[in-house]
């Protein structure tokens, strides 16, 4: 199957600190892939390199948009990467806190719509239609994620678990082909985590996404992902199906010891 | 109280070389301080209570009566109707005060786009006011251009200047941005002051033409009323445009930039483009206001565009409510109209002003009329979805 994301030997140095060294990851169409590793392993840094928030010191990142050929992402602006069809959520929630829940999702329609300054001022017919369409689609997304009762609330007032969901809704509004989730279950209770697991599978099927996720919750990672990459100190130490990774002695030593019997 | 003692309690009489003790004053200060601190405590406690009760209740946002559209529009319509008849009811002097009030509304709304909506702290706004004013003064003085020709040009020039200033400060935020923009404001003023051969230096430019009304000659009072209507129309235009911008794709991008730059980019918004837009959209209004100001006073000099001017405009925005255009109107009324009608207190103006600001920061940091996110009507969408 076609590779949606192809990361080739990426390294990232912060001054003297080598946060990533020689990391290669591929994600194919419709796959759910997980990245795991202890704290400070460089997982979030990897996401930032992939989404062009950082430019990798070495190596290359290729992304294949829907119906297109692979595009090299190094040095691109993050918003251009989003426009190509890659969306993400953040480990430390980064919602637009003083905007309403609906507006948070509406903002994310930015790169799929085109009304400019003059459109905003004169509001011709096509702008009004576009605006109505933004509201309709955004609300439909909130509904799909069960957030619609709060649509007029400020995002900051949402309960924690719902804020994580709103981040997902917002990312989906950019019409991604690949969705990157950075610890989506962090801080959630077991019920919320279970619901999130179903949600991830559902949005993958419904929107035809490939999903790359970072997660510490092992039960979630093991049951969701088709493949797992394990990182430690900025290096990949293992890669494979959940069964393979679970049995890998290096992984057990580094990280998964207690999960072996989970 | 001890601190104020030497200031208030002791008066040195230089003529007779004696020291007068003013115990009565001291007692007054003591009582005053006590009452104030009690009030302060009470207000703080009340604020805590409100917070606790708000946290205890459901997270649903309180509905305010301002959610009622009809009410809002009838109040707005009433105010506009009132403003339309004002110049026929009051003296020329009063009309002038209203003109400057409306000019400050325009300036406040413009600055609000940069500071309130896009969240970029901007301190040199008067520079763009000056650019508009000098654009008209110079073009009129040297080339004889008329008011109506320069009005759009002044706005455009200010917008271009805003975008040019935005380029070097793209990476700056918060305090650093404030300092650079402050510096820019001073540079513009100093250039105007020192380029005497061209701008007239500190003595400025006089005999600027008033706006023409189809070639008719108007009396002084007549011109004043005419200018009043121009400002009023401009204010309404500014308000409509600013409100429309705020609730548009561009406006949402500006707000997202204010809320979180990284997330804003990750959601597909071009950070650079949006910042340039914020500056240009915000400074254009200062240009318009500047042209009108020059036409109104027929005389301008750099002293009208000092840092103090920028500070007043910023205060209007902060006091009224960042991001809220209704707040700007109220803030301008508070800072421009009130001092005029409370001449009696003019000595204490700055003190009252400072006290108001401090109280505001403590008890209502979001301003008199806080900005509220737009409430979108999606009921029909809900029904439609539910029906499927
Ligand atoms: N901008 C930066 N500048 C300097 N060092 C950084 C920067 N970002 C990350 N690092 C360092 O890189 C290393 C990897 O951090 P990263 O956030 O990627 O870890 P992580 O795997 O996401 O950990 P966690 O599970 O805690 O989220 C850490 O040592 C961190 O201090
Ligand atoms: Mg992380």
CSV table of C-alpha atoms in Angstrom, one decimal, chain B residues 28 38 65 85 94 126 144 168 171 190 214 237 277 290 294 341 361:
chain,number,residue,atom,x,y,z
B,28,UNK,CA,-8.6,62.8,56.7
B,38,UNK,CA,-12.2,48.4,53.5
B,65,UNK,CA,-29.2,40.8,28.0
B,85,UNK,CA,-29.2,65.4,15.8
B,94,UNK,CA,-19.6,71.1,22.1
B,126,UNK,CA,-0.2,57.9,17.2
B,144,UNK,CA,-3.3,71.8,-3.3
B,168,UNK,CA,10.9,43.7,11.1
B,171,UNK,CA,9.1,37.6,15.4
B,190,UNK,CA,11.1,63.3,15.7
B,214,UNK,CA,-19.4,70.7,-3.9
B,237,UNK,CA,-18.2,52.7,8.6
B,277,UNK,CA,-2.9,41.9,7.7
B,290,UNK,CA,-5.5,61.7,10.9
B,294,UNK,CA,-6.0,67.8,10.0
B,341,UNK,CA,-17.8,67.6,31.2
B,361,UNK,CA,-6.9,45.8,36.1
